[in-house]
Coordinates of N, CA and C in Angstrom, one line a residue:
M1 N 89.4 103.1 111.4 CA 89.2 103.8 110.2 C 90.2 103.5 109.1
R2 N 91.2 102.7 109.6 CA 92.3 102.3 108.7 C 91.7 101.7 107.4
H3 N 90.8 100.8 107.5 CA 90.4 99.9 106.4 C 89.0 100.4 105.9
M4 N 88.4 101.4 106.4 CA 87.0 101.7 106.0 C 87.0 102.1 104.5
L5 N 87.9 102.9 104.0 CA 88.0 103.3 102.7 C 87.9 102.1 101.7
E6 N 88.8 101.2 101.9 CA 88.9 100.1 101.0 C 87.7 99.2 101.0
I7 N 87.1 99.1 102.2 CA 85.9 98.3 102.5 C 84.8 98.9 101.6
I8 N 84.6 100.2 101.7 CA 83.6 101.0 100.9 C 83.9 100.9 99.4
K9 N 85.1 101.3 99.0 CA 85.4 101.4 97.6 C 85.3 100.0 96.9
L10 N 85.7 98.9 97.6 CA 85.7 97.6 96.9 C 84.5 96.9 97.2
D11 N 83.5 97.6 98.0 CA 82.2 96.9 98.3 C 82.5 95.4 98.9
V12 N 83.5 95.4 99.8 CA 83.9 94.2 100.5 C 82.8 93.8 101.5
C13 N 82.2 92.6 101.4 CA 81.3 92.2 102.4 C 81.6 90.8 103.1
N14 N 82.4 90.0 102.3 CA 82.7 88.7 102.7 C 84.2 88.3 102.7
S15 N 85.1 89.2 102.3 CA 86.5 88.9 102.3 C 87.2 90.2 102.5
F16 N 88.0 90.2 103.7 CA 88.8 91.4 104.0 C 90.3 91.2 103.6
E17 N 90.6 90.1 103.0 CA 92.0 89.8 102.7 C 92.7 90.9 101.9
K18 N 92.0 91.4 100.9 CA 92.6 92.4 100.0 C 92.7 93.7 100.8
V19 N 91.8 94.0 101.7 CA 91.8 95.3 102.4 C 92.9 95.2 103.5
L20 N 93.1 94.1 104.2 CA 94.1 94.0 105.2 C 95.5 94.0 104.8
T21 N 95.7 93.8 103.5 CA 97.1 93.7 102.9 C 97.6 95.1 102.4
M22 N 96.8 96.1 102.5 CA 97.2 97.4 102.1 C 98.3 98.0 102.9
E23 N 99.4 98.5 102.3 CA 100.5 99.0 103.1 C 100.7 100.5 102.9
E24 N 100.0 101.3 102.1 CA 100.1 102.6 101.8 C 99.3 103.5 102.7
P25 N 99.7 104.6 103.1 CA 98.8 105.6 103.8 C 97.8 106.1 103.0
Y26 N 96.7 106.6 103.6 CA 95.6 107.2 102.8 C 95.9 108.7 102.5
S27 N 95.4 109.2 101.4 CA 95.6 110.6 101.1 C 94.5 111.4 101.9
S28 N 94.6 112.6 102.0 CA 93.6 113.5 102.7 C 92.3 113.4 101.8
D29 N 92.4 113.3 100.6 CA 91.1 113.2 99.8 C 90.4 111.8 100.1
D30 N 91.2 110.7 100.3 CA 90.6 109.4 100.6 C 89.9 109.5 101.9
I31 N 90.6 110.1 102.9 CA 90.0 110.2 104.3 C 88.7 111.1 104.2
D32 N 88.8 112.1 103.5 CA 87.6 112.9 103.3 C 86.3 112.1 102.8
D33 N 86.7 111.3 101.7 CA 85.7 110.5 101.1 C 85.1 109.4 102.1
V34 N 85.9 108.8 102.9 CA 85.4 108.0 103.9 C 84.5 108.7 104.8
R35 N 85.0 109.8 105.3 CA 84.1 110.6 106.3 C 82.8 110.8 105.6
K36 N 82.8 111.3 104.4 CA 81.5 111.7 103.6 C 80.6 110.4 103.5
R37 N 81.2 109.4 103.1 CA 80.4 108.1 102.7 C 79.7 107.6 104.1
W38 N 80.6 107.6 105.3 CA 80.0 107.1 106.4 C 79.0 108.0 107.0
A39 N 79.1 109.3 106.8 CA 78.1 110.2 107.3 C 76.8 110.1 106.5
E40 N 76.9 109.9 105.2 CA 75.7 109.6 104.4 C 75.0 108.3 104.8
C41 N 75.8 107.3 105.1 CA 75.4 106.0 105.6 C 74.6 106.1 106.9
F42 N 75.2 106.9 107.9 CA 74.6 107.1 109.2 C 73.3 107.9 109.2
L43 N 73.2 108.9 108.2 CA 72.1 109.7 108.0 C 70.9 108.9 107.4
E44 N 71.2 108.0 106.6 CA 70.2 107.1 106.0 C 69.6 106.2 107.1
V45 N 70.5 105.7 107.9 CA 70.0 104.8 109.0 C 69.2 105.4 110.1
I46 N 69.6 106.7 110.4 CA 68.9 107.5 111.4 C 67.6 108.0 111.0

C-alpha cells in the first residue's frame, strides 16, 4: 500500500521512478483516499 496513492494520483502506468522516490509518510486523508479508490476499482471489476 506504500505506493498505491502515488500510482493512482499520478496515473502512473509505465514509470514508477517518481513514486518510489517518495520519502514522506502519508496522511490519514491520503490513506482513506487510496482505500476509497481501490474499493471503487474492485467493485467495478466484480
